[in-house]
Amino acid sequence: MIRIMLVADACLLRTALGRALSHEPGLDVVAGNTSAEVTPELAVKVDADVFVVDLDTLNGAVIDAVDTLTENHPDRAVLVLTTVAASNALRHAVGCRVRAYLKKDCDIGDLADAVRRVAAGERFMEPAIAASMLIARPNPLTPRERDVLRLAAEGMSVRDIAGALFLTAGTVRTYLSTIMQKVGARSRLDAIRIATEANWL
């Protein structure tokens, strides 16, 4: 029996994948957590054979989760799910010891087969994902600009963003103005939409 730990920030996705994979022969989903909950201690406690990680989130904690799983548990397999468009999280994952990269719109049977393959030691990246890495538009935002826009995407006000990042409100407004110019947006909401669709966050 292959033991699986799911890492996905969206509760609905995490629950649906857990139920679907648990009905596949030879697979057992033993845990489901958000990326922020992933720690070396948790991964040891769960004792999974394969970690399935959803990379498509505005939460930067998913990058830390991938690092935690690949660095502290190199003997176990990490399989990431993502959209076809390349993202910062995907580019980061490529530099880690992630074994497999799969499109998130795949059939559940394909995901189950992928889990079995990585558990057996295989490594692979779907061609569409590899192609997206080559043609993706470079991210024009700096790490700090991404932090500001992520918080704006969460609905935080300029004052709240300033407090969270230890900046002044004026500095946050300057960041937002610069971001809009860089991505060609007409408003803050437009900048969030453009950056999200391009997977720059």
Tab-separated table of C-alpha atoms in Angstrom:
chain	number	residue	atom	x	y	z
A	1	MET	CA	0.000	0.000	0.000
A	2	ILE	CA	1.359	3.416	-1.025
A	3	ARG	CA	0.774	6.021	1.683
A	4	ILE	CA	0.034	9.549	0.432
A	5	MET	CA	0.103	12.938	2.101
A	6	LEU	CA	-1.756	15.696	0.230
A	7	VAL	CA	-0.591	19.311	0.496
A	8	ALA	CA	-3.123	21.795	-0.892
A	9	ASP	CA	-4.315	25.104	0.475
A	10	ALA	CA	-7.786	24.780	-1.064
A	11	CYS	CA	-9.879	22.647	1.282
A	12	LEU	CA	-12.257	21.517	-1.464
A	13	LEU	CA	-9.410	20.324	-3.691
A	14	ARG	CA	-7.680	18.597	-0.791
A	15	THR	CA	-10.851	16.788	0.237
A	16	ALA	CA	-11.821	15.792	-3.304
A	17	LEU	CA	-8.366	14.450	-4.139
A	18	GLY	CA	-8.231	12.583	-0.839
A	19	ARG	CA	-11.501	10.805	-1.469
A	20	ALA	CA	-10.723	10.046	-5.105
A	21	LEU	CA	-7.226	8.683	-4.517
A	22	SER	CA	-8.339	6.590	-1.541
A	23	HIS	CA	-10.629	4.657	-3.895
A	24	GLU	CA	-7.724	3.769	-6.197
A	25	PRO	CA	-6.225	0.281	-5.747
A	26	GLY	CA	-3.064	0.207	-3.650
A	27	LEU	CA	-3.285	3.843	-2.547
A	28	ASP	CA	-4.055	5.215	0.908
A	29	VAL	CA	-4.328	8.939	1.674
A	30	VAL	CA	-3.117	9.220	5.257
A	31	ALA	CA	-3.033	13.013	5.653
A	32	GLY	CA	-4.119	16.276	4.084
A	33	ASN	CA	-2.635	19.601	5.070
A	34	THR	CA	-2.202	23.189	3.923
A	35	SER	CA	1.266	24.242	2.810
A	36	ALA	CA	1.674	26.403	5.935
A	37	GLU	CA	1.201	23.330	8.120
A	38	VAL	CA	4.063	21.378	6.563
A	39	THR	CA	6.990	20.963	8.945
A	40	PRO	CA	9.750	18.333	9.162
A	41	GLU	CA	8.092	16.990	12.296
A	42	LEU	CA	4.716	16.622	10.598
A	43	ALA	CA	6.195	14.809	7.604
A	44	VAL	CA	7.952	12.334	9.907
A	45	LYS	CA	4.810	11.814	11.952
A	46	VAL	CA	2.675	11.141	8.883
A	47	ASP	CA	5.255	8.729	7.412
A	48	ALA	CA	3.973	8.931	3.848
A	49	ASP	CA	5.660	7.369	0.816
A	50	VAL	CA	4.518	10.085	-1.612
A	51	PHE	CA	3.765	13.764	-1.036
A	52	VAL	CA	1.353	15.250	-3.591
A	53	VAL	CA	1.671	19.057	-3.565
A	54	ASP	CA	-0.603	21.607	-5.279
A	55	LEU	CA	1.644	24.477	-6.397
A	56	ASP	CA	-1.154	26.778	-7.574
A	57	THR	CA	-1.713	29.085	-4.619
A	58	LEU	CA	-1.059	32.714	-3.741
A	59	ASN	CA	0.417	31.535	-0.455
A	60	GLY	CA	4.213	31.664	-0.606
A	61	ALA	CA	4.338	28.919	2.035
A	62	VAL	CA	4.061	26.292	-0.710
A	63	ILE	CA	7.687	26.982	-1.685
A	64	ASP	CA	8.768	26.409	1.914
A	65	ALA	CA	6.697	23.224	2.000
A	66	VAL	CA	8.444	21.866	-1.095
A	67	ASP	CA	11.826	22.704	0.461
A	68	THR	CA	10.881	20.978	3.712
A	69	LEU	CA	9.737	17.799	2.001
A	70	THR	CA	12.617	17.482	-0.480
A	71	GLU	CA	15.407	18.464	1.908
A	72	ASN	CA	14.315	16.546	4.986
A	73	HIS	CA	12.900	13.470	3.274
A	74	PRO	CA	15.005	12.761	0.155
A	75	ASP	CA	14.080	9.083	0.334
A	76	ARG	CA	10.420	9.858	-0.289
A	77	ALA	CA	8.754	11.043	-3.483
A	78	VAL	CA	7.341	14.525	-4.077
A	79	LEU	CA	4.881	14.933	-6.959
A	80	VAL	CA	3.639	18.425	-7.770
A	81	LEU	CA	0.419	19.464	-9.475
A	82	THR	CA	0.203	22.714	-11.395
A	83	THR	CA	-1.484	24.475	-14.274
A	84	VAL	CA	0.272	24.440	-17.636
A	85	ALA	CA	1.574	28.001	-17.266
A	86	ALA	CA	4.902	28.169	-15.437
A	87	SER	CA	4.865	29.768	-11.995
A	88	ASN	CA	7.483	30.888	-9.497
A	89	ALA	CA	6.644	27.872	-7.367
A	90	LEU	CA	7.116	25.563	-10.356
A	91	ARG	CA	10.460	27.120	-11.251
A	92	HIS	CA	11.517	26.702	-7.637
A	93	ALA	CA	10.369	23.086	-7.570
A	94	VAL	CA	12.495	22.313	-10.637
A	95	GLY	CA	15.548	23.279	-8.601
A	96	CYS	CA	14.581	20.884	-5.815
A	97	ARG	CA	14.466	17.095	-5.689
A	98	VAL	CA	10.884	16.887	-6.923
A	99	ARG	CA	10.329	13.633	-8.801
A	100	ALA	CA	7.305	14.411	-10.951
A	101	TYR	CA	5.368	17.321	-12.449
A	102	LEU	CA	1.759	16.757	-13.505
A	103	LYS	CA	-0.959	19.007	-14.933
A	104	LYS	CA	-3.735	19.664	-12.439
A	105	ASP	CA	-6.465	19.055	-15.020
A	106	CYS	CA	-5.391	15.422	-15.450
A	107	ASP	CA	-7.721	12.477	-14.943
A	108	ILE	CA	-7.718	10.953	-11.440
A	109	GLY	CA	-6.543	7.679	-12.974
A	110	ASP	CA	-3.526	9.449	-14.466
A	111	LEU	CA	-2.722	10.966	-11.064
A	112	ALA	CA	-2.994	7.569	-9.399
A	113	ASP	CA	-0.653	6.074	-12.003
A	114	ALA	CA	1.768	8.964	-11.477
A	115	VAL	CA	1.783	8.308	-7.733
A	116	ARG	CA	2.619	4.663	-8.350
A	117	ARG	CA	5.401	5.602	-10.781
A	118	VAL	CA	7.128	8.032	-8.426
A	119	ALA	CA	6.750	5.592	-5.542
A	120	ALA	CA	8.631	3.095	-7.720
A	121	GLY	CA	11.441	5.613	-8.252
A	122	GLU	CA	10.516	7.164	-11.621
A	123	ARG	CA	11.043	10.837	-12.436
A	124	PHE	CA	9.103	12.707	-15.118
A	125	MET	CA	7.674	16.032	-16.251
A	126	GLU	CA	4.689	16.276	-18.559
A	127	PRO	CA	5.702	17.747	-21.949
A	128	ALA	CA	3.157	20.585	-21.697
A	129	ILE	CA	4.663	21.721	-18.414
A	130	ALA	CA	8.184	21.525	-19.800
A	131	ALA	CA	7.099	23.604	-22.793
A	132	SER	CA	5.493	26.212	-20.553
A	133	MET	CA	8.801	26.629	-18.731
A	134	LEU	CA	10.433	27.589	-22.024
A	135	ILE	CA	7.808	30.037	-23.295
A	136	ALA	CA	6.611	31.654	-20.068
A	137	ARG	CA	6.974	35.432	-19.874
A	138	PRO	CA	9.615	36.358	-17.263
A	139	ASN	CA	8.253	37.619	-13.961
A	140	PRO	CA	8.831	41.396	-13.856
A	141	LEU	CA	8.094	41.686	-10.129
A	142	THR	CA	10.688	41.761	-7.374
A	143	PRO	CA	10.180	39.516	-4.304
A	144	ARG	CA	8.991	42.515	-2.255
A	145	GLU	CA	6.552	43.576	-4.980
A	146	ARG	CA	5.158	40.040	-5.036
A	147	ASP	CA	4.696	40.177	-1.253
A	148	VAL	CA	2.788	43.447	-1.527
A	149	LEU	CA	0.562	42.200	-4.345
A	150	ARG	CA	-0.137	38.865	-2.622
A	151	LEU	CA	-1.416	40.686	0.443
A	152	ALA	CA	-3.455	43.026	-1.748
A	153	ALA	CA	-4.922	39.933	-3.432
A	154	GLU	CA	-5.982	38.697	0.005
A	155	GLY	CA	-8.045	41.865	0.403
A	156	MET	CA	-5.753	43.711	2.785
A	157	SER	CA	-5.812	47.509	2.832
A	158	VAL	CA	-2.738	49.658	2.216
A	159	ARG	CA	-2.448	50.269	5.960
A	160	ASP	CA	-2.723	46.552	6.756
A	161	ILE	CA	-0.111	45.664	4.125
A	162	ALA	CA	2.212	48.309	5.543
A	163	GLY	CA	1.832	46.868	9.031
A	164	ALA	CA	2.354	43.288	7.874
A	165	LEU	CA	5.524	44.128	5.923
A	166	PHE	CA	6.867	46.807	8.308
A	167	LEU	CA	6.603	49.514	5.657
A	168	THR	CA	4.975	52.930	5.557
A	169	ALA	CA	1.648	53.362	3.800
A	170	GLY	CA	3.337	55.686	1.310
A	171	THR	CA	5.909	53.021	0.451
A	172	VAL	CA	3.160	50.459	-0.132
A	173	ARG	CA	1.338	52.869	-2.456
A	174	THR	CA	4.577	53.402	-4.372
A	175	TYR	CA	5.032	49.635	-4.698
A	176	LEU	CA	1.477	49.237	-5.992
A	177	SER	CA	1.940	52.034	-8.510
A	178	THR	CA	5.203	50.480	-9.737
A	179	ILE	CA	3.573	47.063	-9.981
A	180	MET	CA	0.720	48.429	-12.095
A	181	GLN	CA	3.198	50.073	-14.464
A	182	LYS	CA	5.273	46.905	-14.778
A	183	VAL	CA	2.376	44.590	-15.579
A	184	GLY	CA	0.435	47.122	-17.652
A	185	ALA	CA	-2.548	47.274	-15.310
A	186	ARG	CA	-5.136	50.025	-15.004
A	187	SER	CA	-5.949	49.338	-11.367
A	188	ARG	CA	-4.855	47.292	-8.369
A	189	LEU	CA	-7.495	44.639	-9.126
A	190	ASP	CA	-6.330	44.490	-12.727
A	191	ALA	CA	-2.733	44.019	-11.556
A	192	ILE	CA	-3.817	41.168	-9.301
A	193	ARG	CA	-5.691	39.522	-12.175
A	194	ILE	CA	-2.788	39.868	-14.611
A	195	ALA	CA	-0.208	38.596	-12.113
A	196	THR	CA	-2.402	35.684	-11.053
A	197	GLU	CA	-3.111	34.573	-14.629
A	198	ALA	CA	0.610	34.785	-15.433
A	199	ASN	CA	1.448	32.856	-12.239
A	200	TRP	CA	3.794	35.593	-11.049
A	201	LEU	CA	2.571	35.311	-7.494
